[in-house]
CSV table of C-alpha atoms and ligand atoms in Angstrom, one decimal:
chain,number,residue,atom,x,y,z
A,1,UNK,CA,-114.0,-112.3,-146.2
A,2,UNK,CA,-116.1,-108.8,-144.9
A,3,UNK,CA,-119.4,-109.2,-144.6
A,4,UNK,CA,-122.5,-107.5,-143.5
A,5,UNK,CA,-125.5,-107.6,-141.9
A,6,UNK,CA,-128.5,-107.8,-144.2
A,7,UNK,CA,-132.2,-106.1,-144.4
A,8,UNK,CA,-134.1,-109.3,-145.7
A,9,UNK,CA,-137.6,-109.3,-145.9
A,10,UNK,CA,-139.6,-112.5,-146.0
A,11,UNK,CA,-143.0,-112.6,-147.8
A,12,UNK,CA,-144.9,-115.4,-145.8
A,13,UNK,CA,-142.6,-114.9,-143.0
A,14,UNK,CA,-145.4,-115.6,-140.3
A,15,UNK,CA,-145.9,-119.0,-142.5
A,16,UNK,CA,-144.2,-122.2,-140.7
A,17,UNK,CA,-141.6,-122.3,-143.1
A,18,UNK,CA,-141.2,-118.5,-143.0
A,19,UNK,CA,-141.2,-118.5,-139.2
A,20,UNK,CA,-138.1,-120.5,-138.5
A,21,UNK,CA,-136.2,-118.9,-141.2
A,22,UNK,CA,-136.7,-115.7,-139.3
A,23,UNK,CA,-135.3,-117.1,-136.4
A,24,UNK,CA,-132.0,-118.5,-138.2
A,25,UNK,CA,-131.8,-115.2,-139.6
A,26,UNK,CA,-131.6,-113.3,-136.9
A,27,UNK,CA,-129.7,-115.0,-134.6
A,28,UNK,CA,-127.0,-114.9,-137.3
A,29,UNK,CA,-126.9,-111.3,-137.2
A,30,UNK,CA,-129.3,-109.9,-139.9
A,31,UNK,CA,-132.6,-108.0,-139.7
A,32,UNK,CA,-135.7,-109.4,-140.5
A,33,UNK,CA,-138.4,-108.0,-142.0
A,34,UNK,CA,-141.9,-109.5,-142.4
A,35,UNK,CA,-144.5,-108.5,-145.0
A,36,UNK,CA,-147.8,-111.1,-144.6
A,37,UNK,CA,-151.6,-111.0,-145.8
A,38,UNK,CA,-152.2,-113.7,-142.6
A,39,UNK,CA,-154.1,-115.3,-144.4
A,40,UNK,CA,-152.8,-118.9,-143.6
A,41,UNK,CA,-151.1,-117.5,-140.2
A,42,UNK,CA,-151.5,-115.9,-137.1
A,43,UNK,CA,-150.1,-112.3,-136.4
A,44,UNK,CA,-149.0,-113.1,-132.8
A,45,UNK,CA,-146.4,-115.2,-134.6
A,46,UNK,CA,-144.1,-111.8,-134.8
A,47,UNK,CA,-144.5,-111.5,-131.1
A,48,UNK,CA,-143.8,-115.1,-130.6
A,49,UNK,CA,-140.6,-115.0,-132.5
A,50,UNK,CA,-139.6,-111.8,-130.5
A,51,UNK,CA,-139.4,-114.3,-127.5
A,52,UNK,CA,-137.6,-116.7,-129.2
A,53,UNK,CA,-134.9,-115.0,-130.4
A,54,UNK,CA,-135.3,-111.7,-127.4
A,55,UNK,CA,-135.2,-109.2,-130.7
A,56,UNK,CA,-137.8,-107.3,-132.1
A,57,UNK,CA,-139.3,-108.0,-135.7
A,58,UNK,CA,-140.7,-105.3,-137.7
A,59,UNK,CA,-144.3,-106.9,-139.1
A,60,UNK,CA,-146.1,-105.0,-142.4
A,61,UNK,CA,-149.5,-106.7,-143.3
A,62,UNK,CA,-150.0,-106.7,-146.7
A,63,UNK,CA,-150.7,-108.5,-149.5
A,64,UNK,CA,-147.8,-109.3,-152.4
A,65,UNK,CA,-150.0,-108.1,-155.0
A,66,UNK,CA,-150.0,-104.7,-154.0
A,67,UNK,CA,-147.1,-103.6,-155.5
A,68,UNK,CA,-147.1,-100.1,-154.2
A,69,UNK,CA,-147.2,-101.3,-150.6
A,70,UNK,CA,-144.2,-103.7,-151.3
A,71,UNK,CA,-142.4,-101.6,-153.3
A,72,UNK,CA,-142.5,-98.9,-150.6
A,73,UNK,CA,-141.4,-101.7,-147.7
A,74,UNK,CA,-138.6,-102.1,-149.7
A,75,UNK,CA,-137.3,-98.4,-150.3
A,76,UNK,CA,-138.0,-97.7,-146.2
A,77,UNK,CA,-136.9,-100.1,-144.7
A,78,UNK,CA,-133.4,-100.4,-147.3
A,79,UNK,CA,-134.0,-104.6,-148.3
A,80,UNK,CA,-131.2,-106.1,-149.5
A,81,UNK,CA,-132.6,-109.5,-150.1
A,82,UNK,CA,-135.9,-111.3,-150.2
A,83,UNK,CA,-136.6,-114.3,-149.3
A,84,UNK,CA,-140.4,-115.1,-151.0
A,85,UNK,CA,-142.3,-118.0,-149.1
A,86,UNK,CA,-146.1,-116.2,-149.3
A,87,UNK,CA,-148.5,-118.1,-151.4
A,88,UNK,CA,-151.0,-120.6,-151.4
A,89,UNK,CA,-150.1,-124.6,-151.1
A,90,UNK,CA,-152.9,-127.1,-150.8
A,91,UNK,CA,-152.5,-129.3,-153.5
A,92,UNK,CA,-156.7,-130.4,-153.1
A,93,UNK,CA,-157.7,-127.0,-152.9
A,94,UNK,CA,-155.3,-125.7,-156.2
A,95,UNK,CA,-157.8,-128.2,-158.5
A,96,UNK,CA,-160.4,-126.7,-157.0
A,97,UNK,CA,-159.8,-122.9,-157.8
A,98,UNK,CA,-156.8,-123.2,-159.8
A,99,UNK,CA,-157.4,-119.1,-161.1
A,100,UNK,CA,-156.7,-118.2,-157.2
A,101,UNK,CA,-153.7,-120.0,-157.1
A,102,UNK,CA,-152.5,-118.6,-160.1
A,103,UNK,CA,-153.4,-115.3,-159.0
A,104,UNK,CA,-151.9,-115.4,-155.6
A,105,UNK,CA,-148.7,-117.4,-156.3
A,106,UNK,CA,-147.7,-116.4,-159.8
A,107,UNK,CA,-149.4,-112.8,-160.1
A,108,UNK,CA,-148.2,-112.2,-156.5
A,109,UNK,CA,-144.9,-113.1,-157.9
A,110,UNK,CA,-144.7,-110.8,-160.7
A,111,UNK,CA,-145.7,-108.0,-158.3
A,112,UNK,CA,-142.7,-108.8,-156.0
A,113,UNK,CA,-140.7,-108.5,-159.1
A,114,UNK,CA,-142.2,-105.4,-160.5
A,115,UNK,CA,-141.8,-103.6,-157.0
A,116,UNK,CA,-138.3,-104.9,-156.4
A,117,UNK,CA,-137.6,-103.7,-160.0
A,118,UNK,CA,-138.9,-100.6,-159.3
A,119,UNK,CA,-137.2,-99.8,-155.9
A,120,UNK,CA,-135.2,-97.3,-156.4
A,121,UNK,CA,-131.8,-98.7,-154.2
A,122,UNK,CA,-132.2,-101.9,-156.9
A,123,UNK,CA,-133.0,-104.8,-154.7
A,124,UNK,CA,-131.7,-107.4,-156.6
A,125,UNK,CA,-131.0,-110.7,-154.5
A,126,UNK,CA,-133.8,-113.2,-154.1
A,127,UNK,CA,-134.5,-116.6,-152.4
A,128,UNK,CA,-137.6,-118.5,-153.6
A,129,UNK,CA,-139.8,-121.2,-152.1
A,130,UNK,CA,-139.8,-124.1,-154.8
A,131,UNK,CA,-141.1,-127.1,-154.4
A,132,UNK,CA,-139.8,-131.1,-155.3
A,133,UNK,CA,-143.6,-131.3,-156.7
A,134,UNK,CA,-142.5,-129.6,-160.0
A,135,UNK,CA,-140.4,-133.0,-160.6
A,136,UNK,CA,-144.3,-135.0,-160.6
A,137,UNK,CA,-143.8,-138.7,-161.3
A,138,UNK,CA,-140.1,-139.5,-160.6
A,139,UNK,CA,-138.5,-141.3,-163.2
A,140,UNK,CA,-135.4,-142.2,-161.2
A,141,UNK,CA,-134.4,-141.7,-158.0
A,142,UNK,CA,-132.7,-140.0,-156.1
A,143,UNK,CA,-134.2,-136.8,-157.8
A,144,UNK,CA,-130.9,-134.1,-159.0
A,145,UNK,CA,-132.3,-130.8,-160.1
A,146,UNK,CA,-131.5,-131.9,-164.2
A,147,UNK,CA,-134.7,-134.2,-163.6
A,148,UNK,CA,-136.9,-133.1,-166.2
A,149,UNK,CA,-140.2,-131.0,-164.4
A,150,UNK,CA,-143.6,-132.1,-164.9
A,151,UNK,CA,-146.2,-130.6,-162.2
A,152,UNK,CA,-149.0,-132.5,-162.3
A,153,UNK,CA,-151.7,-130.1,-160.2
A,154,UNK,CA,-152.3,-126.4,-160.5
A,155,UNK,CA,-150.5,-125.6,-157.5
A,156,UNK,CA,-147.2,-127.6,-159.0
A,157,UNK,CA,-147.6,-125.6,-162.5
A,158,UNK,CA,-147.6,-122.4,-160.4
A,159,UNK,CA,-144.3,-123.6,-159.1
A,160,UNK,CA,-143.2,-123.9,-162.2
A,161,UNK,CA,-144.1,-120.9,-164.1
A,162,UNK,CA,-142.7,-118.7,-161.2
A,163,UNK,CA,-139.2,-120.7,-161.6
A,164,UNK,CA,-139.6,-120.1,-165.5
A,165,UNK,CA,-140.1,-116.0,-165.1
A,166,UNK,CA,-137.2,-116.6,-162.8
A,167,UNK,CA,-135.1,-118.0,-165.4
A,168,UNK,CA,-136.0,-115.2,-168.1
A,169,UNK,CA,-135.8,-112.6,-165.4
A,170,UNK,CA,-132.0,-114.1,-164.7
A,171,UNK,CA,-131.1,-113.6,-168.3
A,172,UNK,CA,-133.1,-110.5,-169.1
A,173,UNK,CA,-130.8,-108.3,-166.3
A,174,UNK,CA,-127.3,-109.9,-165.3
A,175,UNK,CA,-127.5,-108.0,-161.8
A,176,UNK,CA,-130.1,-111.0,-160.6
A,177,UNK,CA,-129.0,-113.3,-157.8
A,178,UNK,CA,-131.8,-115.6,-157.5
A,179,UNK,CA,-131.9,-119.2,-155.7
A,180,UNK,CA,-134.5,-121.4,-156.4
A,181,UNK,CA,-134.8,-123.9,-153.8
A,182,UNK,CA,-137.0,-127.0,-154.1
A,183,UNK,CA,-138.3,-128.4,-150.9
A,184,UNK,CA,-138.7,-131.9,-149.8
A,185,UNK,CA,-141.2,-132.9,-146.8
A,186,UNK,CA,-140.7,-129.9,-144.0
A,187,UNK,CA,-142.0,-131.5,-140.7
A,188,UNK,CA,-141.2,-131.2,-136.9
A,189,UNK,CA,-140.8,-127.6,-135.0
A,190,UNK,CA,-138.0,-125.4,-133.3
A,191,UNK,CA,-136.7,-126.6,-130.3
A,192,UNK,CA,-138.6,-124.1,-128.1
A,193,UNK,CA,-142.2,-125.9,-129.1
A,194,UNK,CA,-143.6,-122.6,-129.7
A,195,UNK,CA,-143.6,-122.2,-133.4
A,196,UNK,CA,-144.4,-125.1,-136.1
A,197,UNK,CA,-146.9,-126.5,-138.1
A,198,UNK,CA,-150.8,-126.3,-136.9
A,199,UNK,CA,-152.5,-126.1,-140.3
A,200,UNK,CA,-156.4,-124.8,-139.9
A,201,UNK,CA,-159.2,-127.6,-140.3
A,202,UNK,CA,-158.0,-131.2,-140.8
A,203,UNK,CA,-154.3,-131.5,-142.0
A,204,UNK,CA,-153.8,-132.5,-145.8
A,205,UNK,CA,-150.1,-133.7,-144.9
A,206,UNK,CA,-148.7,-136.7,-143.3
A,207,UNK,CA,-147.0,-135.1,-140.0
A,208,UNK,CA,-149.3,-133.0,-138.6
A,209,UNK,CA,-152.0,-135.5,-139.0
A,210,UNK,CA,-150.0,-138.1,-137.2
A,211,UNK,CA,-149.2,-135.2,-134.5
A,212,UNK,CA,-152.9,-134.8,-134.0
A,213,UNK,CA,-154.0,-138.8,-133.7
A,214,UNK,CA,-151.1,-139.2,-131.5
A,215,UNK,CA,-152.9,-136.1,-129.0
A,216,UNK,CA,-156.0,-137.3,-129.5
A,217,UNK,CA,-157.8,-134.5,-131.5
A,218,UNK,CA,-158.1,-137.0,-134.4
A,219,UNK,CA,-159.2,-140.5,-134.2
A,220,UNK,CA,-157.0,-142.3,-136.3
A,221,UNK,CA,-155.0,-141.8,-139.5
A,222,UNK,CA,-155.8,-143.4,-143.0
A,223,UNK,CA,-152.5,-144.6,-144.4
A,224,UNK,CA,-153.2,-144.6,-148.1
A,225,UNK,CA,-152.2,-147.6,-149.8
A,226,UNK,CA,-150.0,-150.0,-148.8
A,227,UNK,CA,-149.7,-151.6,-152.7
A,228,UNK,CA,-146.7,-149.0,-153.9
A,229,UNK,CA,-143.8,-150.6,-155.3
A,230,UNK,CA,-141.8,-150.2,-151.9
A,231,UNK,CA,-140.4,-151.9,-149.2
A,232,UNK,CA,-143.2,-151.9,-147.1
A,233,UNK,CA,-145.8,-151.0,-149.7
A,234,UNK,CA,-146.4,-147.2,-148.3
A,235,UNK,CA,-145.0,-144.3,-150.1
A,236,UNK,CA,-141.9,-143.4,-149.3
A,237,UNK,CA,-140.5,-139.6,-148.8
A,238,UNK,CA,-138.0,-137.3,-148.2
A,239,UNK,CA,-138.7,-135.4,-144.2
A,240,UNK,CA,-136.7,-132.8,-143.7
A,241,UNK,CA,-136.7,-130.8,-140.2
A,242,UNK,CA,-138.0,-127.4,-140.7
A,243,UNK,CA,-135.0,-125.7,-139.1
A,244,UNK,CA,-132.6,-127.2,-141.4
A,245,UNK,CA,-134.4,-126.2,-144.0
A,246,UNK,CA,-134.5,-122.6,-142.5
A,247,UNK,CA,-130.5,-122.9,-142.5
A,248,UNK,CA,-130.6,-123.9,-146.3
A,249,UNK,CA,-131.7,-120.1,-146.8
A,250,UNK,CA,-129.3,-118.5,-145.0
A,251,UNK,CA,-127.1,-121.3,-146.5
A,252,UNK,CA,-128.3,-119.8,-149.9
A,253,UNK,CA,-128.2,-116.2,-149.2
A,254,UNK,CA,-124.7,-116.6,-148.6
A,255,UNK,CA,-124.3,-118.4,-151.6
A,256,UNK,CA,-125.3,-115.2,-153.8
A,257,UNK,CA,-123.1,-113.0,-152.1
A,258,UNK,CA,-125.3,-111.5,-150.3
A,259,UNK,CA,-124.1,-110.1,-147.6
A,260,UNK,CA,-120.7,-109.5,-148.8
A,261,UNK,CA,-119.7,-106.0,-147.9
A,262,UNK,CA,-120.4,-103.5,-150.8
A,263,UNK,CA,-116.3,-102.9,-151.4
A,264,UNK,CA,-115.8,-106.5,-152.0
A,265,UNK,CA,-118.8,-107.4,-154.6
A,266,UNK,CA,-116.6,-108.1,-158.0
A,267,UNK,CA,-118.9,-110.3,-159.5
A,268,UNK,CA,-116.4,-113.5,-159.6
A,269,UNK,CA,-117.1,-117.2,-159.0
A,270,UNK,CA,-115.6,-117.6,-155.7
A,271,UNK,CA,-117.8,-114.5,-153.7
A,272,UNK,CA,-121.1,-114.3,-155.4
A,273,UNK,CA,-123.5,-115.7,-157.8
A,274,UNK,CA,-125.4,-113.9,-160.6
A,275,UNK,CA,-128.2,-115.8,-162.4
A,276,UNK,CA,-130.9,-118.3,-161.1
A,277,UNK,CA,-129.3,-121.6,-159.8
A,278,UNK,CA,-131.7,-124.2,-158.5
A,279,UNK,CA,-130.9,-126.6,-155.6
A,280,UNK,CA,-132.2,-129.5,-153.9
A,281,UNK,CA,-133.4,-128.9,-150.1
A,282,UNK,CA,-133.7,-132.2,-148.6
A,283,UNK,CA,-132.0,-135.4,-146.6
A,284,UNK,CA,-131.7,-137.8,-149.0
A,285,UNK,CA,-133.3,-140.4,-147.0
A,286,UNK,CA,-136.7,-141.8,-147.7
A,287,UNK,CA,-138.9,-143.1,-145.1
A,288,UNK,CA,-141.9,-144.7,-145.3
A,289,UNK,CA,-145.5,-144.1,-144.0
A,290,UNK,CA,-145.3,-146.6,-141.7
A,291,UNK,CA,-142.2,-146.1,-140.4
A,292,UNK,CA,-143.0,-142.4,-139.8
A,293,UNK,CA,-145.7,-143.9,-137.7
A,294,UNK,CA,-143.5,-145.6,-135.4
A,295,UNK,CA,-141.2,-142.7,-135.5
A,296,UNK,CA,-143.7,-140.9,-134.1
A,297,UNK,CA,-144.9,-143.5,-131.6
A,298,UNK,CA,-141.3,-143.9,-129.8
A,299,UNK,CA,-140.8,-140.3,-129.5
A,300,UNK,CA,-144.2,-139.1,-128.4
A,301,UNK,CA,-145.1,-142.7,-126.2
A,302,UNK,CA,-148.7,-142.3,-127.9
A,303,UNK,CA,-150.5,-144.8,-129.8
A,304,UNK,CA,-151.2,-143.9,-133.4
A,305,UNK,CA,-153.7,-146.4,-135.1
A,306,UNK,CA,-154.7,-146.2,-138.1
A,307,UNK,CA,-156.3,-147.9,-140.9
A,308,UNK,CA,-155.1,-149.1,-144.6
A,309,UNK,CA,-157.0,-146.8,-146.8
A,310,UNK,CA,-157.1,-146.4,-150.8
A,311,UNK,CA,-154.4,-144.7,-152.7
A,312,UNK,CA,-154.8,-140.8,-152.4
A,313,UNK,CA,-155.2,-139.3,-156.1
A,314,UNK,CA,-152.0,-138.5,-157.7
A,315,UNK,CA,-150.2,-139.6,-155.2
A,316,UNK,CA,-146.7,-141.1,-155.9
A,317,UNK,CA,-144.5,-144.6,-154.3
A,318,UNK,CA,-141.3,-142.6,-153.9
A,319,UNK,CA,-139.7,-139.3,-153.8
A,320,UNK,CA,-136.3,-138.6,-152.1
A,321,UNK,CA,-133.4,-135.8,-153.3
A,322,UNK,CA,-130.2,-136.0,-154.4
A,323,UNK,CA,-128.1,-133.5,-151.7
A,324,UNK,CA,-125.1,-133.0,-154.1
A,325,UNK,CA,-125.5,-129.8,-155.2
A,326,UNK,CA,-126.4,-128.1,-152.3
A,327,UNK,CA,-123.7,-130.2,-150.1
A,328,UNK,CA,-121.1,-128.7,-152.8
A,329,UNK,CA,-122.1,-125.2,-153.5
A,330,UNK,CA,-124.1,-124.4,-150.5
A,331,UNK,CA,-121.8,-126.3,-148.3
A,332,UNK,CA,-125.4,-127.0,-146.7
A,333,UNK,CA,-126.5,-130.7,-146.1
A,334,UNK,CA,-129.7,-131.1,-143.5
A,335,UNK,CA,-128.2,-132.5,-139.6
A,336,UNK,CA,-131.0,-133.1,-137.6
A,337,UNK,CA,-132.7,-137.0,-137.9
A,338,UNK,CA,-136.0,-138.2,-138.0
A,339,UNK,CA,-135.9,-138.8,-133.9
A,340,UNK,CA,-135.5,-135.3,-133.8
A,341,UNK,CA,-138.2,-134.2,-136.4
A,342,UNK,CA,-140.4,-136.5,-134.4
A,343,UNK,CA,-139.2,-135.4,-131.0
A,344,UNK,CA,-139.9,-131.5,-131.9
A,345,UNK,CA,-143.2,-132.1,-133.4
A,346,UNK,CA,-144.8,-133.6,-130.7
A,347,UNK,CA,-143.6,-131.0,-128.7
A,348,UNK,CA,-145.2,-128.3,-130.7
A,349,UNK,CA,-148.4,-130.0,-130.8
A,350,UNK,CA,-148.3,-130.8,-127.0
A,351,UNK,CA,-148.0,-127.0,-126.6
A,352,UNK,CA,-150.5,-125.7,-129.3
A,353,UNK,CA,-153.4,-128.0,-128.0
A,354,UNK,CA,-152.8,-126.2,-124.6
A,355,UNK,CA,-152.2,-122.7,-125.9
A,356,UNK,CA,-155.8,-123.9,-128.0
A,357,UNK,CA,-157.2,-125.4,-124.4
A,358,UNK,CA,-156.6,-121.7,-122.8
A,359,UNK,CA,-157.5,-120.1,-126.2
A,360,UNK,CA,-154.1,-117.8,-126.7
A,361,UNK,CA,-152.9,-119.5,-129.9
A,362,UNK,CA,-149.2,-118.2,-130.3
A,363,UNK,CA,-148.5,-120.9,-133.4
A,364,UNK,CA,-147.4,-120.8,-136.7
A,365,UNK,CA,-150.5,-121.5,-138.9
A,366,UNK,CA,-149.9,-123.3,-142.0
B,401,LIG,P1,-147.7,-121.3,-144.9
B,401,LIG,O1,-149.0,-121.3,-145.5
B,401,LIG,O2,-147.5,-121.7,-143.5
B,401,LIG,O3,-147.0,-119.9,-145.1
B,401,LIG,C1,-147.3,-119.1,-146.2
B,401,LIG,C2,-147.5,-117.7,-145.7
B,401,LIG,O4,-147.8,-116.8,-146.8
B,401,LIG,C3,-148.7,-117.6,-144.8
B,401,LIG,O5,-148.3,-116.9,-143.6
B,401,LIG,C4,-149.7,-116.8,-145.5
B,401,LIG,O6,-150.5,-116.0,-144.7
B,401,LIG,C5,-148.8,-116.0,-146.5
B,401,LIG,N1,-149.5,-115.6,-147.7
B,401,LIG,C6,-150.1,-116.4,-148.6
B,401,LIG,N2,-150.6,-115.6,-149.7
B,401,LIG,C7,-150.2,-114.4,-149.4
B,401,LIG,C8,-150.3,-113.1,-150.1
B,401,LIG,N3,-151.0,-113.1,-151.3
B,401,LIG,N4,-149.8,-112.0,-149.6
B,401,LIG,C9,-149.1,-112.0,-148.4
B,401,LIG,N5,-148.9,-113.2,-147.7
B,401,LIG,C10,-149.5,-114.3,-148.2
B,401,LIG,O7,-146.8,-122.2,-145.9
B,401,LIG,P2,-145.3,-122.8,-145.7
B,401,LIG,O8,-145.4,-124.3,-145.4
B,401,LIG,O9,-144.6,-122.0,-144.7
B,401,LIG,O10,-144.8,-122.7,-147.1
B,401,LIG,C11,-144.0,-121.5,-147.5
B,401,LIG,C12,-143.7,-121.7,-149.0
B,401,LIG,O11,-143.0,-122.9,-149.2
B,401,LIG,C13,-144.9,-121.7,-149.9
B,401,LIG,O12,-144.6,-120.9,-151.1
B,401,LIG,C14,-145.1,-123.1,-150.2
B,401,LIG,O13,-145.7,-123.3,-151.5
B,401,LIG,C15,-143.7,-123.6,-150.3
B,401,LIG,N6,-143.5,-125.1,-150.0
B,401,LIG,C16,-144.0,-125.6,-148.8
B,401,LIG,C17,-143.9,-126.9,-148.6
B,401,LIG,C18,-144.5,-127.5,-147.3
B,401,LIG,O14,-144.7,-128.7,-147.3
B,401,LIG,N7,-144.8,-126.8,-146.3
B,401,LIG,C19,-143.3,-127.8,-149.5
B,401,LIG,C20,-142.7,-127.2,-150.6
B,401,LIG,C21,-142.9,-125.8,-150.9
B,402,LIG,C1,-147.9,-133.3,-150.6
B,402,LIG,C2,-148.2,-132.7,-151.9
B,402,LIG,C3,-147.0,-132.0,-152.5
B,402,LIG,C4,-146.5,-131.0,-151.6
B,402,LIG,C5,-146.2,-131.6,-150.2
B,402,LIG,C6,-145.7,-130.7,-149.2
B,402,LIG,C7,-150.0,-134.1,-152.8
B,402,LIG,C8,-150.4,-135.1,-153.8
B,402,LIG,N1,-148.7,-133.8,-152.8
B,402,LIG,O1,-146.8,-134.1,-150.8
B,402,LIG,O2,-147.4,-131.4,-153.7
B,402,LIG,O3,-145.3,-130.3,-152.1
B,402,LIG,O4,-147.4,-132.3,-149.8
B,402,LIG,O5,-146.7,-129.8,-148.8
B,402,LIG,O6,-150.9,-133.7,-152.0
B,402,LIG,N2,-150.3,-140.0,-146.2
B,402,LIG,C9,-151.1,-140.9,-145.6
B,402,LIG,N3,-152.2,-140.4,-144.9
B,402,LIG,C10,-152.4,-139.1,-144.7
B,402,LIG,C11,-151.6,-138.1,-145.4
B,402,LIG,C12,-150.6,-138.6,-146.1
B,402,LIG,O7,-150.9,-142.1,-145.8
B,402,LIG,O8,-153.4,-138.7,-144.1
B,402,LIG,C13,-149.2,-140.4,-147.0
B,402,LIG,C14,-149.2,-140.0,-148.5
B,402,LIG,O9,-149.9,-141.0,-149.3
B,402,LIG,C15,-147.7,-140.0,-148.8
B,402,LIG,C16,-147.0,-139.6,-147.5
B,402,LIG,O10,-148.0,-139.9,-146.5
B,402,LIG,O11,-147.2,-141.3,-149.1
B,402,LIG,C17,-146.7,-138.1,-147.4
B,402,LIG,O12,-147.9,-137.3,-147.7
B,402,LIG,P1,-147.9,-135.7,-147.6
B,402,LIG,O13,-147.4,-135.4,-146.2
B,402,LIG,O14,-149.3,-135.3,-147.9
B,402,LIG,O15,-146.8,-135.2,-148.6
B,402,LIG,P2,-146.7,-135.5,-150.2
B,402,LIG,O16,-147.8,-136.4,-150.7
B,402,LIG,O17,-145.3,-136.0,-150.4
């Protein structure tokens, strides 16, 4: 089947999920385009993933609620797809000031629509950064995408109202191709150690706290709870390593038919997809805390002690994805293990805390 190379602009794109889905995009041929506010990332990221992959990326700062700025990085630089990733994701901070999350993830995401809408070459194709938090307390496992949705933090319900304009979007206008995808647990780094995960300040997430007891810029880790209803008594989740995750975009892209060539777009099952569908992105597997720990240990030969804390509010025992639907229509299932999510974390981290040591920081924030 012909097809072409696309003009896909990521929102978030210097973001650590952002940043390695620019890499698999362009080393499979298509031009990437990133529109960022920076205001969970560096800007040296573009510069960064210039080395990686030896080919330029055009950067426009800007935030997604300015419609007219988006609207006219669409029109001149002729998008053909968006893949969405920018908005705000600390589960803490969203009970804090819920109204900015609101405002930056779901407003933001009506002014993608409205500028996409509005472009006058009709960008209709779009990939966007879901998350398995809109499935809340499981209520079997492993989670399909029929699992009913319950968010159960402001940042989740933005989730969800985003995929619900999706859905009424989809229906309102048939020329939609939207993909939805829900992530598991993204950890670890690309294999060059130069992009990954280096959140600001202490990090809310499992990984990249482990990652910084295990360099020793944190003291130890607080594993919270070791009661749960699980075979060790730690929560158990799906990891998935960041770059497969990347390749469940480009997975999806093709999916929708993007990048079929313009003569061969007919609309029919087999070449492209109209409509929202909504997939799974993760392994299937579910580790516990505790064996993440010693996950971590082998790979990076570093102690990581820690200490058996309370449960962490809202917190869950289990969460791991059925891969079905992605394995079938996608043709997409995530390769890498956990030795190598380990393996490529700790080699991210040993890198940013000397890029931090000679104060040139190079790093995906996120
Ligand atoms: P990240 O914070 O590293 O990246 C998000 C990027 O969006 C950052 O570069 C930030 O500067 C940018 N951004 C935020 N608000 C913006 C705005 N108003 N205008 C322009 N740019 C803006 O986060 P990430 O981990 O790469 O996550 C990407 C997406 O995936 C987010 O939507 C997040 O909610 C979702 N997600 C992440 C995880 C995870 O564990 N990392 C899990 C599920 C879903
Ligand atoms: C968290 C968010 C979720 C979000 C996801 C990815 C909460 C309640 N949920 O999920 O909405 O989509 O991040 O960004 O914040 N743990 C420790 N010690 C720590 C940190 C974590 O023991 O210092 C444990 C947790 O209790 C959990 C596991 O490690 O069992 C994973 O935690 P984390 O990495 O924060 O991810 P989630 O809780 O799955």
């Amino acid at each position: 089947m012909s097809t072409r190379s696309l003009n896909i602009l990521l929102t978030g794109g210097t973001g650590y999920i952002g940043s390695h889905t620019a890499v698999v995009l362009q080393e499979a041929g298509h031009r990437v385009f990133i529109y960022d506010n920076y205001c969970n990332s560096d800007p040296a990221v573009a510069q960064t993933l210039q080395k990686i992959t030896g080919q330029p990326f055009k950067t426009i700062e800007g935030d997604i609620r300015n419609t007219d700025l988006l609207q006219k990085t669409l029109e001149t630089n002729h998008i053909d797809a968006v893949i969405h990733f920018a908005g705000l994701k600390a589960v803490g901070e969203s009970a804090t000031i819920p109204v900015e999350y609101y405002a930056n993830n779901v407003q933001g995401t009506i002014s993608l629509l409205q500028a996409m809408q509005a472009a006058s070459h009709r960008p209709r194709t779009l990939v966007f950064s879901s998350s398995a938090t809109v499935y809340g307390d499981p209520q079997y496992l492993p989670i399909d995408e029929s699992h009913p949705t319950a968010a159960t933090n402001p940042y989740g319900r933005t989730k969800l109202h985003i995929e619900e304009i999706l859905r009424d979007l989809a229906k309102s206008d048939v020329s939609w191709r939207i993909a939805c995808l829900r992530y598991f647990n993204p950890v670890g780094a690309h294999v060059s150690g130069l992009i990954g995960e280096n959140p600001n300040g202490i990090p809310n997430n499992l990984m990249p706290f482990v990652a910084q007891v295990a360099v020793g810029k944190l003291k130890q880790l607080n594993v919270f709870g070791n009661d749960y209803d699980t075979p060790d008594g730690t929560g158990v989740r799906d990891y998935i390593h960041v770059m497969d995750l990347a390749e469940g975009h480009l997975a999806a892209l093709n999916y929708l038919g993007a990048a079929l060539a313009a003569e061969v777009v007919t609309n029919t099952e087999t070449q492209t997809h109209t409509g929202l569908h909504t997939f799974n992105l993760g392994t299937g597997c579910g580790y516990s805390v505790l064996e993440m720990i010693q996950a971590f240990e082998a790979a990076s030969a570093k102690a990581v002690p820690f200490l058996i804390a309370p449960r962490r509010a809202g917190d869950i025992a289990s969460c791991y994805a059925s891969t079905t639907l992605a394995a079938e229509q996608l043709g997409w299932t995530a390769k890498r293990d956990l030795k190598a999510m380990c393996e490529s974390s700790w080699h991210f981290q040993q890198k940013a805390a000397a890029s931090a040591g000679s104060n040139s920081n190079t790093t995906a924030g996120a």
